[in-house]
């Protein structure tokens, strides 16, 4: 495209330009297929039903995108396509490839497979539990992005040493018990560094280097929306 994306989107949304919409769709066709294939965990072509769901969701993204959402258009379109595919899988009563979803989107310290979670459940209950956990992980992913963190990069932020991970898990639990700190984090999207330095007696360099990992942990422990993740994930390898 030889013009800014925002300009083209505005023309489509305000003037209903079909030509501009078709140009956007044509430009993003590879993106749509890559996204659908990523969500489905297999190669998808335009002859598959899933690609039609992706195309409909992309059209919806064109109509609904607003830069004030704080997300790029590509990220917004990705999330919308993924959500619409999940809805479709649920309607069809299929398991949303839960094992792959969890392992692709969260590091080992943060997850068990859906089959392990629901090993004692009946088939329908397993599917429901897996779907609900996948939905919660998607919400968690969206929330993380508000703090400049993403699930895809989370493993890179994780301390490499077991003792360090254990230390930050304990810090996150203590942090979550401080309502004033949690409020600061939710409001400013930043950690209260000064208060934490006094309380935890760790160096500023250590906190700043592990800031994103700590935020990811605190969100799990302090948010009711992530109760399923909190009760599902296992930190057995780093202790309590």
Coordinates of C-alpha atoms in Angstrom, one line a residue:
X1 CA 0.0 0.0 0.0
X2 CA 1.4 3.4 -0.9
X3 CA -0.7 5.3 1.6
X4 CA -0.8 5.2 5.4
X5 CA -3.1 2.4 6.8
X6 CA -4.9 4.8 9.1
X7 CA -5.9 6.9 6.1
X8 CA -7.3 3.9 4.2
X9 CA -9.2 2.6 7.2
X10 CA -10.8 6.0 7.8
X11 CA -11.9 6.2 4.2
X12 CA -13.5 2.7 4.4
X13 CA -15.2 3.4 7.8
X14 CA -16.4 6.9 7.0
X15 CA -17.2 6.7 3.3
X16 CA -17.9 3.0 2.9
X17 CA -15.4 2.7 0.0
X18 CA -15.7 -0.8 -1.4
X19 CA -12.6 -0.3 -3.5
X20 CA -10.5 0.7 -0.5
X21 CA -11.9 -2.3 1.5
X22 CA -11.1 -4.7 -1.3
X23 CA -7.5 -3.3 -1.5
X24 CA -7.0 -3.8 2.2
X25 CA -8.3 -7.4 2.0
X26 CA -6.1 -8.2 -1.0
X27 CA -3.1 -6.7 0.8
X28 CA -3.8 -8.7 4.0
X29 CA -4.7 -12.0 2.4
X30 CA -1.4 -13.6 3.4
X31 CA -1.8 -12.2 6.9
X32 CA -5.3 -13.7 7.2
X33 CA -4.2 -17.2 6.2
X34 CA -1.1 -17.1 8.5
X35 CA -3.3 -16.1 11.4
X36 CA -6.0 -18.7 10.7
X37 CA -3.3 -21.4 10.2
X38 CA -1.6 -20.3 13.5
X39 CA -4.8 -20.6 15.4
X40 CA -5.8 -23.9 13.9
X41 CA -2.3 -25.3 14.2
X42 CA -2.3 -26.6 10.6
X43 CA -1.9 -25.2 7.2
X44 CA -5.1 -23.5 6.0
X45 CA -5.9 -22.6 2.4
X46 CA -8.7 -20.5 0.9
X47 CA -10.6 -23.7 0.2
X48 CA -11.0 -24.4 3.9
X49 CA -14.0 -23.2 5.9
X50 CA -11.8 -21.7 8.5
X51 CA -10.4 -19.2 6.1
X52 CA -13.9 -17.9 5.4
X53 CA -14.3 -17.3 9.2
X54 CA -11.0 -15.5 9.1
X55 CA -12.1 -13.3 6.2
X56 CA -15.4 -12.4 7.9
X57 CA -13.5 -11.5 11.1
X58 CA -11.0 -9.4 9.2
X59 CA -13.9 -7.4 7.6
X60 CA -15.3 -6.9 11.1
X61 CA -11.8 -5.7 12.2
X62 CA -11.9 -3.1 9.4
X63 CA -15.2 -1.8 10.5
X64 CA -14.5 -1.8 14.3
X65 CA -10.9 -0.7 14.5
X66 CA -10.2 2.5 16.4
X67 CA -6.6 3.6 17.1
X68 CA -7.7 4.8 20.6
X69 CA -7.9 1.1 21.6
X70 CA -4.2 1.2 22.1
X71 CA -3.5 -1.7 19.7
X72 CA -2.1 -1.8 16.2
X73 CA -4.6 -2.7 13.5
X74 CA -2.7 -6.0 12.8
X75 CA -2.9 -6.9 16.5
X76 CA -6.6 -6.0 16.7
X77 CA -7.3 -8.1 13.5
X78 CA -5.3 -11.0 14.8
X79 CA -7.3 -11.0 18.1
X80 CA -10.6 -10.7 16.3
X81 CA -9.9 -13.6 13.9
X82 CA -8.7 -15.8 16.7
X83 CA -11.8 -15.1 18.8
X84 CA -14.2 -15.7 15.9
X85 CA -12.5 -19.0 15.2
X86 CA -12.8 -20.0 18.8
X87 CA -16.5 -19.2 18.7
X88 CA -16.9 -21.3 15.6
X89 CA -15.1 -24.3 17.1
X90 CA -17.3 -24.0 20.2
X91 CA -20.4 -24.1 18.1
X92 CA -19.2 -27.2 16.3
X93 CA -18.5 -28.8 19.6
X94 CA -14.8 -29.4 18.8
X95 CA -11.9 -29.2 21.2
X96 CA -10.0 -26.1 20.5
X97 CA -6.7 -27.9 20.2
X98 CA -6.3 -27.0 23.8
X99 CA -3.0 -28.7 24.5
X100 CA -1.3 -26.8 21.6
X101 CA -3.0 -23.5 22.6
X102 CA -1.7 -23.6 26.1
X103 CA 1.8 -24.7 25.3
X104 CA 2.1 -22.2 22.4
X105 CA 0.9 -19.3 24.5
X106 CA 2.4 -19.7 28.0
X107 CA 5.7 -21.0 29.3
X108 CA 6.0 -24.3 31.2
X109 CA 5.9 -22.6 34.6
X110 CA 2.5 -21.2 33.7
X111 CA 0.6 -24.2 32.4
X112 CA -0.4 -27.8 32.3
X113 CA -2.0 -29.4 29.3
X114 CA -5.8 -29.4 29.1
X115 CA -5.8 -33.1 29.1
X116 CA -3.9 -33.2 32.4
X117 CA -6.2 -30.6 33.9
X118 CA -9.4 -32.5 33.0
X119 CA -8.1 -36.1 33.2
X120 CA -10.9 -37.1 35.6
X121 CA -13.7 -35.4 33.7
X122 CA -16.2 -36.8 31.2
X123 CA -15.6 -35.9 27.5
X124 CA -18.0 -32.9 27.5
X125 CA -16.6 -31.5 30.7
X126 CA -13.0 -31.8 29.3
X127 CA -14.0 -29.9 26.2
X128 CA -15.7 -27.2 28.2
X129 CA -12.8 -26.8 30.7
X130 CA -10.3 -26.7 27.8
X131 CA -12.3 -24.1 26.0
X132 CA -12.8 -21.9 29.1
X133 CA -9.1 -22.0 29.9
X134 CA -8.2 -21.1 26.3
X135 CA -10.6 -18.2 26.5
X136 CA -9.1 -17.0 29.8
X137 CA -5.6 -17.3 28.3
X138 CA -6.7 -15.1 25.4
X139 CA -8.1 -12.5 27.9
X140 CA -4.8 -12.8 29.8
X141 CA -2.9 -12.2 26.5
X142 CA -4.9 -9.1 25.8
X143 CA -4.4 -7.8 29.3
X144 CA -0.7 -8.4 29.2
X145 CA -0.4 -6.3 26.0
X146 CA -1.8 -3.3 27.9
X147 CA 1.3 -3.5 30.1
X148 CA 3.7 -3.9 27.1
X149 CA 4.0 -7.7 27.6
X150 CA 3.0 -10.5 25.3
X151 CA 2.6 -14.3 25.9
X152 CA 4.7 -15.0 22.8
X153 CA 7.7 -13.2 24.4
X154 CA 7.0 -14.2 28.0
X155 CA 9.5 -17.1 28.0
X156 CA 12.3 -14.6 27.0
X157 CA 11.4 -12.5 30.1
X158 CA 11.5 -15.5 32.5
X159 CA 14.6 -15.7 34.7
X160 CA 16.8 -18.6 33.7
X161 CA 17.6 -19.8 37.1
X162 CA 15.2 -21.7 39.3
X163 CA 16.0 -19.7 42.4
X164 CA 15.3 -16.5 40.7
X165 CA 12.0 -17.7 39.4
X166 CA 11.1 -18.8 42.9
X167 CA 12.0 -15.4 44.3
X168 CA 9.8 -13.6 41.8
X169 CA 6.9 -15.9 42.4
X170 CA 7.1 -15.2 46.1
X171 CA 7.4 -11.4 45.4
X172 CA 4.3 -11.6 43.1
X173 CA 2.3 -13.2 45.8
X174 CA 3.3 -10.6 48.4
X175 CA 2.7 -7.8 45.8
X176 CA -0.8 -9.1 45.2
X177 CA -1.6 -8.8 48.9
X178 CA -0.9 -5.1 48.8
X179 CA -4.1 -3.5 47.5
X180 CA -2.4 -0.1 47.1
X181 CA 0.4 -1.5 44.9
X182 CA -2.1 -3.4 42.8
X183 CA -4.1 -0.2 42.3
X184 CA -1.0 1.6 41.2
X185 CA -0.1 -1.1 38.7
X186 CA -3.6 -1.2 37.3
X187 CA -3.9 2.6 37.0
X188 CA -0.4 3.5 35.8
X189 CA 0.6 0.2 34.1
X190 CA 3.8 0.6 36.1
X191 CA 5.3 -1.1 39.1
X192 CA 5.7 1.1 42.3
X193 CA 9.5 0.7 42.1
X194 CA 10.4 2.9 45.1
X195 CA 8.1 1.1 47.5
X196 CA 9.1 -2.3 46.2
X197 CA 12.8 -1.4 46.5
X198 CA 12.3 -0.6 50.2
X199 CA 10.1 -3.6 50.9
X200 CA 11.9 -6.4 49.0
X201 CA 15.5 -5.1 49.5
X202 CA 16.5 -6.0 45.9
X203 CA 18.4 -3.9 43.5
X204 CA 16.7 -1.6 41.0
X205 CA 18.6 -3.3 38.2
X206 CA 17.1 -6.7 39.2
X207 CA 13.6 -5.3 39.3
X208 CA 13.9 -3.5 36.0
X209 CA 15.4 -6.5 34.3
X210 CA 12.6 -8.7 35.4
X211 CA 9.8 -6.1 35.4
X212 CA 7.7 -7.8 32.7
X213 CA 8.0 -11.3 34.2
X214 CA 6.9 -9.9 37.6
X215 CA 3.9 -8.0 36.1
X216 CA 2.8 -11.2 34.3
X217 CA 2.9 -13.0 37.6
X218 CA 1.1 -10.3 39.6
X219 CA -1.7 -10.1 37.1
X220 CA -2.3 -13.9 37.6
X221 CA -2.3 -13.6 41.4
X222 CA -4.2 -10.4 41.7
X223 CA -7.0 -10.6 39.1
X224 CA -10.2 -12.5 39.6
X225 CA -10.5 -12.9 35.8
X226 CA -7.6 -15.3 35.9
X227 CA -8.8 -17.6 38.6
X228 CA -8.8 -20.6 36.3
X229 CA -5.2 -19.9 35.2
X230 CA -4.2 -19.4 38.8
X231 CA -5.8 -22.7 39.9
X232 CA -4.5 -24.6 36.9
X233 CA -0.9 -23.6 36.5
X234 CA 1.8 -25.4 38.4
X235 CA 4.8 -23.9 40.1
X236 CA 5.8 -27.2 41.7
X237 CA 9.2 -27.1 40.2
X238 CA 10.0 -23.8 42.0
X239 CA 8.3 -24.5 45.3
X240 CA 5.8 -22.5 47.3

